[in-house]
Structure formats: C-alpha cells, structure tokens
XYZ file of N, CA and C in Angstrom:
660
model
N 0.712 -1.428 0.065
C -0.063 0.014 -0.104
C 0.638 1.145 -0.063
N 0.516 2.306 -0.800
C 1.228 3.335 -1.040
C 0.807 4.570 0.166
N 1.187 4.671 1.338
C 0.845 5.629 2.351
C 1.435 7.044 2.051
N 0.822 7.961 1.844
C 1.470 9.120 1.590
C 1.791 9.959 3.116
N 3.008 9.613 3.450
C 3.488 10.011 4.725
C 4.917 10.370 4.817
N 5.655 11.262 5.366
C 6.974 11.755 5.227
C 7.982 10.217 5.114
N 9.029 10.379 4.245
C 9.909 9.203 4.109
C 10.205 8.215 4.945
N 10.980 9.287 6.074
C 11.655 8.383 7.300
C 10.355 7.835 7.768
N 9.361 8.251 7.959
C 8.245 7.337 8.616
C 7.702 6.361 7.746
N 7.708 6.611 6.499
C 7.252 5.468 5.489
C 8.229 4.481 5.674
N 9.495 4.591 5.981
C 10.513 3.652 6.077
C 10.397 2.771 7.385
N 10.410 3.467 8.355
C 10.277 2.981 9.640
C 9.019 2.070 10.117
N 7.952 2.319 9.315
C 6.474 1.705 9.333
C 6.259 1.019 8.711
N 7.095 0.680 7.639
C 6.791 -0.012 6.242
C 5.960 -1.292 6.600
N 6.497 -2.110 7.694
C 5.649 -3.159 8.098
C 4.393 -3.164 8.365
N 3.773 -2.064 8.847
C 2.336 -1.883 9.186
C 1.534 -1.721 7.797
N 1.741 -1.236 6.799
C 0.980 -0.865 5.610
C 0.264 -1.944 5.093
N 0.644 -3.240 5.062
C 0.138 -4.240 4.269
C -0.797 -5.281 5.539
N -0.672 -4.946 6.727
C -1.309 -5.706 7.874
C -2.656 -5.633 7.492
N -3.226 -6.554 8.268
C -4.712 -6.692 8.060
C -5.335 -5.687 8.635
N -5.085 -5.267 10.088
C -5.892 -3.925 10.737
C -5.438 -2.843 9.811
N -4.475 -2.340 9.032
C -4.228 -1.256 8.274
C -4.993 -1.195 7.273
N -5.252 -2.299 6.203
C -5.861 -2.471 5.384
C -7.231 -2.309 5.593
N -7.863 -2.666 6.585
C -9.284 -2.384 7.011
C -9.630 -0.870 7.517
N -8.395 -0.363 8.382
C -8.660 0.721 8.617
C -8.511 1.949 7.596
N -7.943 1.602 6.338
C -7.772 2.613 5.403
C -9.031 2.302 4.529
N -9.759 1.394 4.596
C -10.992 1.142 3.722
C -11.896 1.711 4.318
N -11.852 1.688 5.939
C -12.956 2.450 6.773
C -12.795 4.121 6.544
N -11.428 4.573 6.621
C -11.362 5.739 6.778
C -11.767 6.558 5.400
N -11.263 5.859 4.361
C -11.918 6.192 2.813
C -13.016 6.424 2.869
N -13.888 5.364 3.067
C -15.460 5.450 3.047
C -15.931 6.469 4.139
N -15.438 6.707 5.222
C -15.867 7.607 5.945
C -15.644 9.052 5.562
N -14.598 9.467 4.790
C -14.388 10.566 3.903
C -15.221 10.689 2.644
N -15.671 9.849 1.980
C -16.736 9.810 1.063
C -18.100 10.096 1.596
N -18.387 9.584 2.841
C -19.932 9.836 3.026
C -20.035 10.789 3.951
N -18.984 11.335 4.705
C -19.388 11.934 6.146
C -18.406 13.093 6.255
N -18.700 14.273 7.103
C -17.618 15.111 7.535
C -16.825 14.706 8.521
N -15.406 14.715 8.198
C -14.556 13.888 9.086
C -13.309 14.852 9.276
N -12.740 14.887 10.421
C -11.356 15.771 10.800
C -10.432 15.176 10.937
N -9.250 15.507 10.701
C -8.713 16.575 10.174
C -9.084 16.457 8.516
N -8.677 17.572 7.838
C -9.041 17.382 6.263
C -7.783 16.182 5.792
N -8.324 15.631 5.012
C -7.467 14.061 4.682
C -6.046 14.313 4.258
N -5.696 15.423 3.601
C -4.520 15.766 3.508
C -3.577 16.043 4.644
N -4.112 16.285 6.102
C -3.442 16.511 7.095
C -3.438 15.226 8.200
N -3.857 14.123 7.768
C -4.224 13.042 8.421
C -2.702 12.689 9.144
N -1.697 12.904 8.694
C -0.328 12.430 8.887
C 0.411 13.730 9.326
N -0.187 14.882 9.106
C 0.726 15.829 9.396
C 1.750 16.063 10.503
N 1.485 15.292 11.500
C 2.392 15.245 12.682
C 3.461 14.744 12.337
N 3.696 13.821 11.511
C 4.616 12.935 10.750
C 5.278 13.486 9.936
N 4.615 14.433 8.849
C 5.249 15.050 8.002
C 6.087 16.089 8.406
N 5.640 16.635 9.757
C 6.355 18.016 10.171
C 7.434 17.369 10.974
N 7.767 16.330 11.323
C 8.754 15.898 12.374
C 9.521 14.484 11.819
N 10.185 14.525 11.230
C 10.940 13.203 10.754
C 11.269 12.161 11.845
N 11.436 11.027 11.771
C 11.640 10.097 12.571
C 12.828 10.446 13.475
N 13.907 10.789 12.768
C 15.151 11.261 13.296
C 15.424 12.484 14.064
N 14.419 13.384 13.864
C 14.285 14.681 14.241
C 13.341 14.520 15.685
N 12.946 13.763 15.871
C 11.911 13.743 17.061
C 12.909 14.077 18.350
N 12.455 14.869 19.271
C 13.201 15.112 20.519
C 12.104 14.835 21.630
N 10.737 15.337 21.533
C 9.963 15.299 22.331
C 8.504 14.589 21.860
N 7.785 13.723 22.235
C 6.619 13.351 21.904
C 5.541 13.797 22.888
N 4.557 14.688 22.408
C 3.128 14.907 23.074
C 1.962 13.901 22.845
N 1.390 13.377 23.388
C 0.205 12.499 23.125
C -1.317 12.845 23.381
N -1.650 13.195 22.602
C -3.120 13.316 22.657
C -3.996 12.294 22.499
N -5.515 12.297 22.412
C -6.286 11.269 22.167
C -7.048 11.103 20.887
N -8.126 12.030 20.672
C -8.620 12.166 19.366
C -8.336 13.707 18.641
N -8.574 13.851 17.537
C -8.425 15.134 16.850
C -9.600 15.884 17.453
N -9.426 17.120 17.410
C -10.613 17.948 17.324
C -11.900 17.792 16.573
N -13.248 17.796 17.078
C -14.210 17.336 16.126
C -15.242 18.568 15.497
N -14.756 19.960 15.681
C -15.328 20.758 15.460
C -15.269 21.414 13.933
N -15.599 22.137 13.452
C -15.348 22.832 12.253
C -13.973 23.610 12.173
N -13.296 23.093 11.353
C -11.947 24.799 11.353
C -10.927 24.254 12.360
N -11.157 23.249 13.540
C -10.115 22.972 14.076
C -8.977 21.990 13.975
N -9.351 20.808 13.959
C -8.192 19.910 14.078
C -7.150 20.036 12.611
N -6.097 20.312 12.905
C -4.932 20.067 11.752
C -3.973 19.157 11.626
N -4.391 18.016 12.448
C -3.545 16.783 11.986
C -2.320 16.828 13.237
N -2.260 17.846 14.085
C -1.216 17.879 15.275
C -2.044 18.138 16.792
N -1.886 17.358 17.673
C -2.604 17.202 18.691
C -2.634 18.580 19.373
N -3.550 18.815 19.928
C -3.861 19.975 20.599
C -3.800 21.460 19.875
N -3.502 21.167 18.643
C -2.903 22.618 17.838
C -4.268 23.049 17.066
N -4.139 24.274 16.673
C -5.273 24.606 15.624
C -4.444 25.490 14.904
N -5.145 25.689 13.484
C -4.537 26.946 12.903
C -4.971 28.275 13.226
N -3.709 29.315 12.961
C -4.296 30.570 13.263
C -5.487 31.318 12.851
N -5.892 31.961 13.695
C -7.137 32.500 13.425
C -8.211 31.885 13.929
N -8.033 30.477 14.453
C -9.091 29.869 15.138
C -8.709 30.051 16.560
N -10.260 29.983 17.459
C -10.152 30.347 18.798
C -9.288 29.186 19.434
N -8.711 29.542 20.491
C -7.695 28.403 21.033
C -8.682 27.810 22.099
N -8.816 26.336 21.740
C -9.473 25.456 22.881
C -8.919 25.792 24.296
N -9.670 25.355 25.149
C -9.485 25.391 26.580
C -8.332 24.791 26.934
N -8.047 23.585 26.796
C -7.045 22.698 27.142
C -5.751 23.241 26.444
N -5.663 23.704 25.462
C -4.637 24.598 24.875
C -4.348 25.772 25.782
N -5.432 26.446 26.200
C -5.154 27.584 26.906
C -4.545 27.374 28.180
N -4.979 26.068 28.833
C -4.354 25.651 30.013
C -2.753 25.310 29.764
N -2.404 24.585 28.616
C -1.085 24.530 28.230
C -0.327 25.774 28.473
N -0.971 26.615 27.514
C -0.301 27.889 27.363
C 0.252 28.945 28.939
N -0.624 28.380 29.724
C -0.725 28.939 31.199
C 0.543 28.401 31.798
N 0.314 27.261 31.870
C 1.503 26.250 32.587
C 2.737 26.382 31.714
N 2.809 26.617 30.281
C 4.086 26.978 30.090
C 4.723 28.748 30.341
N 3.932 29.463 30.788
C 4.254 30.728 30.996
C 4.568 31.041 32.533
N 3.701 30.120 33.153
C 4.196 29.748 34.818
C 5.026 28.966 35.150
N 5.560 28.143 34.086
C 6.867 27.178 34.335
C 8.068 28.107 33.639
N 7.960 28.584 32.497
C 9.226 28.969 31.943
C 9.518 30.567 31.843
N 8.164 31.336 31.900
C 8.044 32.669 31.619
C 7.955 32.952 30.183
N 7.605 32.049 29.325
C 7.411 32.508 28.029
C 6.294 33.155 27.822
N 5.966 34.003 26.992
C 4.903 34.940 26.839
C 3.767 34.022 25.840
N 2.581 34.129 26.738
C 1.421 33.564 26.029
C 0.986 33.795 24.745
N 1.300 32.835 23.645
C 1.192 32.894 22.242
C -0.422 33.503 21.596
N -0.249 34.201 20.611
C -1.669 34.691 20.167
C -2.350 33.913 19.501
N -1.844 32.904 18.865
C -2.544 31.677 18.440
C -2.591 30.172 18.664
N -3.130 29.395 18.472
C -3.009 28.125 18.686
C -2.076 26.886 17.870
N -1.373 27.445 16.938
C -0.755 26.766 16.096
C 0.549 26.218 16.399
N 0.893 25.102 16.900
C 1.669 24.189 17.462
C 2.793 23.981 16.363
N 2.460 24.191 15.102
C 3.506 23.678 14.323
C 4.755 24.179 14.369
N 4.997 25.233 15.183
C 6.617 25.842 15.431
C 7.329 25.025 16.522
N 6.352 24.023 17.371
C 6.860 22.983 18.083
C 7.291 21.688 17.269
N 6.489 21.351 16.404
C 6.782 20.556 15.614
C 8.061 20.570 14.610
N 8.462 21.675 14.218
C 9.693 21.946 13.548
C 10.916 22.193 14.493
N 10.440 22.466 15.421
C 11.670 21.586 16.469
C 12.080 20.428 16.847
N 11.287 19.711 16.391
C 10.989 18.240 17.166
C 10.079 17.750 17.797
N 8.888 18.316 18.123
C 8.173 17.617 19.059
C 6.985 17.099 18.208
N 6.969 15.959 18.330
C 5.856 15.094 17.627
C 4.536 15.255 18.318
N 3.758 15.691 17.910
C 2.369 16.254 18.260
C 1.448 14.904 17.868
N 1.345 13.928 18.403
C 0.480 12.538 18.135
C -0.487 12.289 18.966
N -1.611 12.077 18.084
C -3.065 11.728 18.793
C -3.120 10.317 18.427
N -3.563 10.019 19.507
C -3.741 8.315 19.352
C -4.507 7.586 18.190
N -5.733 8.505 18.059
C -6.581 8.304 16.951
C -6.693 9.357 15.940
N -6.367 8.913 14.692
C -5.880 10.395 13.820
C -7.038 10.991 12.924
N -8.276 10.439 13.201
C -9.277 10.719 12.562
C -10.502 10.742 13.460
N -11.669 11.595 13.249
C -12.815 11.528 13.867
C -13.946 12.111 12.894
N -15.090 11.808 13.084
C -16.261 12.243 12.542
C -16.774 13.626 13.158
N -17.213 14.830 12.564
C -17.522 15.991 13.066
C -18.803 15.692 13.886
N -18.221 16.507 15.330
C -19.270 16.523 16.336
C -19.527 15.119 16.980
N -18.689 14.238 16.664
C -18.791 12.951 17.376
C -17.475 12.229 17.947
N -17.125 12.981 19.248
C -15.935 12.643 19.769
C -15.692 10.928 20.200
N -14.607 10.361 19.575
C -14.374 9.021 19.584
C -14.735 8.211 18.950
N -15.485 8.842 17.599
C -16.133 8.005 16.729
C -15.265 7.325 15.842
N -14.063 7.313 15.837
C -12.930 6.439 14.946
C -12.074 5.632 16.072
N -12.715 5.403 17.383
C -11.611 4.828 17.983
C -12.006 3.698 17.940
N -11.182 2.443 18.198
C -11.172 0.909 18.040
C -11.584 0.410 16.628
N -10.852 1.289 15.593
C -10.704 0.900 14.231
C -9.489 0.520 13.747
N -8.316 0.836 14.719
C -7.154 0.533 14.111
C -6.417 1.466 14.449
N -6.273 2.996 14.423
C -5.784 3.836 14.682
C -4.828 3.294 16.070
N -5.124 3.053 16.925
C -4.432 3.003 18.086
C -3.249 1.752 17.990
N -3.515 0.747 17.251
C -2.682 0.015 17.209
C -1.403 0.548 16.165
N -1.785 1.315 15.402
C -0.898 1.989 14.446
C 0.129 3.103 15.401
N -0.625 3.870 16.134
C 0.032 4.707 16.907
C 0.847 3.934 18.128
N 0.423 2.998 18.696
C 1.265 1.968 19.356
C 2.409 1.519 18.974
N 2.457 1.298 17.586
C 3.708 0.912 16.824
C 4.599 1.962 16.880
N 4.274 3.349 16.819
C 4.987 4.400 16.480
C 5.422 4.794 17.844
N 4.966 4.729 18.753
C 5.563 4.855 19.821
C 6.383 3.788 20.297
N 6.165 2.702 20.101
C 7.227 1.216 20.446
C 8.545 1.573 19.626
N 8.105 1.823 18.125
C 9.454 2.370 17.513
C 10.239 3.367 17.957
N 9.748 4.639 18.236
C 10.346 5.396 19.000
C 11.112 5.081 20.113
N 10.354 4.425 21.138
C 11.086 3.628 22.456
C 12.189 2.985 21.933
N 12.280 2.237 20.863
C 13.405 0.946 20.851
C 14.473 1.413 19.855
N 14.189 2.369 18.921
C 15.229 2.850 18.285
C 15.772 4.029 18.244
N 14.816 4.921 19.193
C 15.846 6.143 19.761
C 16.205 6.140 21.113
N 16.959 7.098 21.261
C 17.469 7.370 22.820
C 17.333 8.819 23.354
N 17.335 8.931 24.548
C 17.069 10.063 24.825
C 15.849 11.121 24.780
N 14.612 10.673 24.355
C 13.450 11.420 24.215
C 12.608 11.547 25.211
N 11.821 12.511 25.188
C 10.712 12.878 26.212
C 9.785 12.713 25.794
N 8.763 11.872 26.693
C 7.678 11.606 26.108
C 6.532 12.169 27.366
N 5.447 13.222 26.631
C 4.814 13.695 27.821
C 3.496 13.387 27.678
N 2.956 12.733 28.751
C 1.849 11.767 28.934
C 0.677 12.456 30.012
N -0.161 13.026 29.274
C -1.349 13.897 30.191
C -2.599 13.032 30.150
N -3.171 12.709 31.445
C -4.294 11.941 31.724
C -3.989 10.424 31.803
N -4.899 9.759 32.226
C -4.854 8.371 32.468
C -4.860 7.371 30.944
N -5.469 8.026 29.817
C -5.296 7.384 28.787
C -3.903 7.397 28.205
N -3.265 8.579 27.929
C -2.035 8.571 27.622
C -0.990 8.074 28.408
N -0.918 7.907 29.789
C -0.146 7.134 30.778
C -0.191 5.547 30.108
N -1.683 4.892 30.220
C -1.748 3.838 29.970
C -1.122 3.427 28.431
N -1.231 4.324 27.413
C -0.764 4.013 26.182
C 0.714 4.137 26.098
N 1.215 4.931 27.049
C 2.842 4.838 27.314
C 3.450 4.029 27.734
N 2.785 2.934 28.358
C 3.411 1.687 29.289
C 4.534 1.082 28.405
N 4.643 0.838 27.180
C 5.528 0.289 26.474
C 6.897 1.003 26.390
N 6.917 2.129 26.676
C 8.317 3.065 26.616
C 9.178 2.671 27.593
N 10.365 2.686 27.307
C 11.453 2.201 28.237
C 12.192 3.205 28.873
N 11.610 3.169 30.184
C 12.126 4.180 30.802
C 13.585 4.321 31.443
N 14.280 3.440 30.882
C 15.739 3.219 31.182
C 16.600 4.155 29.906
N 15.914 4.597 29.008
C 16.235 4.942 27.699
C 15.727 6.473 27.626
N 14.814 6.874 28.065
C 13.881 7.938 27.781
C 13.356 8.334 29.445
N 12.746 9.887 29.142
C 12.124 10.565 30.140
C 10.865 10.604 30.100
N 10.024 9.773 30.692
C 8.625 10.032 30.530
C 7.817 10.778 31.819
N 7.114 11.752 31.253
C 6.485 12.828 32.409
C 5.132 12.703 32.276
N 4.564 12.553 33.540
C 2.729 12.179 33.362
C 2.523 13.272 34.275
N 1.065 13.413 34.119
C 0.220 14.339 35.202
C -1.162 14.186 34.634
N -2.349 14.854 35.449
C -3.541 14.840 34.885
C -3.527 15.733 33.585
N -4.662 15.733 32.965
C -4.989 16.177 31.560
C -5.103 17.617 31.586
N -4.512 18.498 30.868
C -5.001 20.047 31.146
C -6.060 20.595 30.380
N -7.162 19.461 30.482
C -8.671 19.759 30.310
C -9.175 20.634 31.600
N -9.920 21.700 31.391
C -10.600 22.465 32.450
C -11.170 21.292 33.540
N -11.635 20.186 33.288
C -12.145 19.372 34.067
C -10.877 18.901 35.078
N -9.666 18.798 34.615
C -8.453 18.213 35.414
C -7.568 18.851 35.639
N -7.311 20.098 35.074
C -5.890 20.484 35.036
C -5.680 20.955 36.574
N -6.779 21.347 37.214
C -6.296 21.836 38.524
C -5.902 20.873 39.486
N -5.746 19.560 39.001
C -5.691 18.655 39.899
C -4.237 17.907 39.685
N -3.425 18.853 39.211
C -2.113 18.452 38.899
C -1.254 18.746 37.680
N -1.946 19.053 36.630
C -1.568 19.697 35.508
C -0.755 21.207 35.789
N -1.901 22.021 36.244
C -1.023 23.006 36.760
C 0.001 22.750 37.780
N 1.420 23.454 37.420
C 2.441 23.174 38.213
C 3.323 21.903 38.127
N 2.846 21.075 36.954
C 3.648 19.847 36.750
C 5.256 20.068 36.145
N 5.543 21.467 35.643
C 6.676 22.037 35.162
C 7.204 21.159 33.894
N 6.065 20.455 33.127
C 6.659 19.789 32.295
C 7.720 20.033 31.193
N 7.353 21.662 31.093
C 8.249 22.219 29.709
C 9.573 22.587 30.287
N 9.867 22.879 31.586
C 11.197 23.146 32.001
C 11.954 21.726 31.817
N 11.300 20.713 32.428
C 11.787 19.613 33.018
C 12.325 18.902 31.486
N 11.068 18.870 30.627
C 11.905 18.443 29.154
C 12.932 19.064 28.724
N 13.007 20.406 28.657
C 14.425 21.099 28.365
C 15.444 20.895 29.031
N 15.298 20.637 30.367
C 16.737 20.098 31.047
C 16.998 19.010 31.019
N 15.900 18.172 30.806
C 16.730 16.441 29.974
C 17.117 16.623 28.624
N 16.452 17.636 27.838
C 17.122 17.665 26.436
C 18.542 18.060 26.239
N 18.781 19.043 27.404
C 20.186 19.934 27.666
C 21.361 18.787 28.211
N 20.658 18.008 28.789
C 21.535 16.741 29.712
C 21.888 16.001 28.769
N 21.208 15.477 27.621
C 21.600 14.744 26.226
C 22.220 15.770 25.201
N 22.337 16.393 25.462
C 23.461 17.232 24.610
C 22.277 17.719 23.296
N 21.098 17.976 23.330
C 20.226 18.627 22.443
C 19.730 19.829 22.674
N 19.211 20.614 21.544
C 18.701 22.022 22.073
C 17.480 21.999 22.401
N 17.197 22.731 23.753
C 15.880 22.858 24.084
C 14.800 23.333 23.223
N 13.389 23.299 23.678
C 12.511 23.750 22.650
C 12.030 24.734 23.284
N 11.809 25.989 22.315
C 11.338 27.284 22.695
C 9.855 27.250 22.772
N 9.535 26.999 23.864
C 7.832 26.886 23.879
C 6.763 27.899 23.660
C-alpha cells in the first residue's frame, strides 16, 4: 500500500502498511471521508509525521482524538490553525508554559512551531467524525500509533514523552524508562487541570533533560 507520509516514517513503519488491521482501517477511513464530514482534512491526517521526521523527534506529546468541530483539527494534537479560537485545554497548556518558563502566551494555537523543533504532536486516533468525539476509536488507529511509540522507544535514545491523563499514561506503558524521560500528570482539560496539570513543570523538565542529552531545548 502506498501511504502518503514523510519518507523516514514511511520506511520506519513499512511493516504496518499491509497488515490486515491497517488495510481495514484504510478502507474504513476512505469510506468515511466519502460519505461524512471527517476531521482533520484528509491531506492532514499524517501532518504530525510530515512536520517531524523520525530522526528529528526530541519530544512526543500524546493526545487522544482530533478536535471534532469545524476548522479546528489540523493533524497536530492540541493544535489549531492561526485564526481559530484557542481551545480550553490549549489555553491551560499555554498558562502552564508561562508559569513554568516565563514564555509569553502566544497569540494563536498553531503548534507547528513546536513540530519544526522536534516535537511529535501525536494523537492516538488520527481521524474523527464531525461532532462525534471518539467516533473513530477502535478501528485500528490505536494499533498504528502504539507501533509509532514502540518504534521510537526502541530505536531512539534520550527522548521526552509527555503523557497527560490516564489514557495517555496507559498508552505509554511500552516506553523504555531506562532510555527515555517519561513525564505524566493529569490532563490539561478544564475538568482536571487544577488536579495536578498546573504546576507539573513538564516544559522546563523536558528542556533540562534535552540539554543533559546534548540536544537543543524547545522554544515553547
């Protein structure tokens, strides 16, 4: 199967493309885009990978579903395009960055600037039907993104994995803690941010670790 994804990822994940689960997933997703309103735009399904090649990854932030309202999802977890209202979870992320590092709060929610620095903004499920959160869960995306995490854990050294919420923490169980830094806390959602997301210092801790590894820190 010819999957349109950044070349280094295409090579790293080549064993997945013809597995039964991925063939079924592809058939399902194509049919959904033909008959329903699905986010993100089809050309942006693999945007997180296209923006951050395999060897360029320094940090992985794991989300769950793409945003499911019009104009929001752009293929990078937690991110929205310039001009789109910043979602509440991302408002809380920016607040923690400001409190943690002193960085100014951005004018928009476009996180592609992080991706270009080596932050893989990975959702566990890469597509969703409009206004139906979780509608594409259990169709195969989770198996695919599990393999992404496993491949990064096995074949790279000294990465930072940022896992917010119980779902992300469970999905990150495969990560080799002897080779990588794994940071966990409650989710930045307004429902849980005050229970330990605020004050987690994940952004400064990530940068401290990257510097210890001889890597450039992220300009958050």
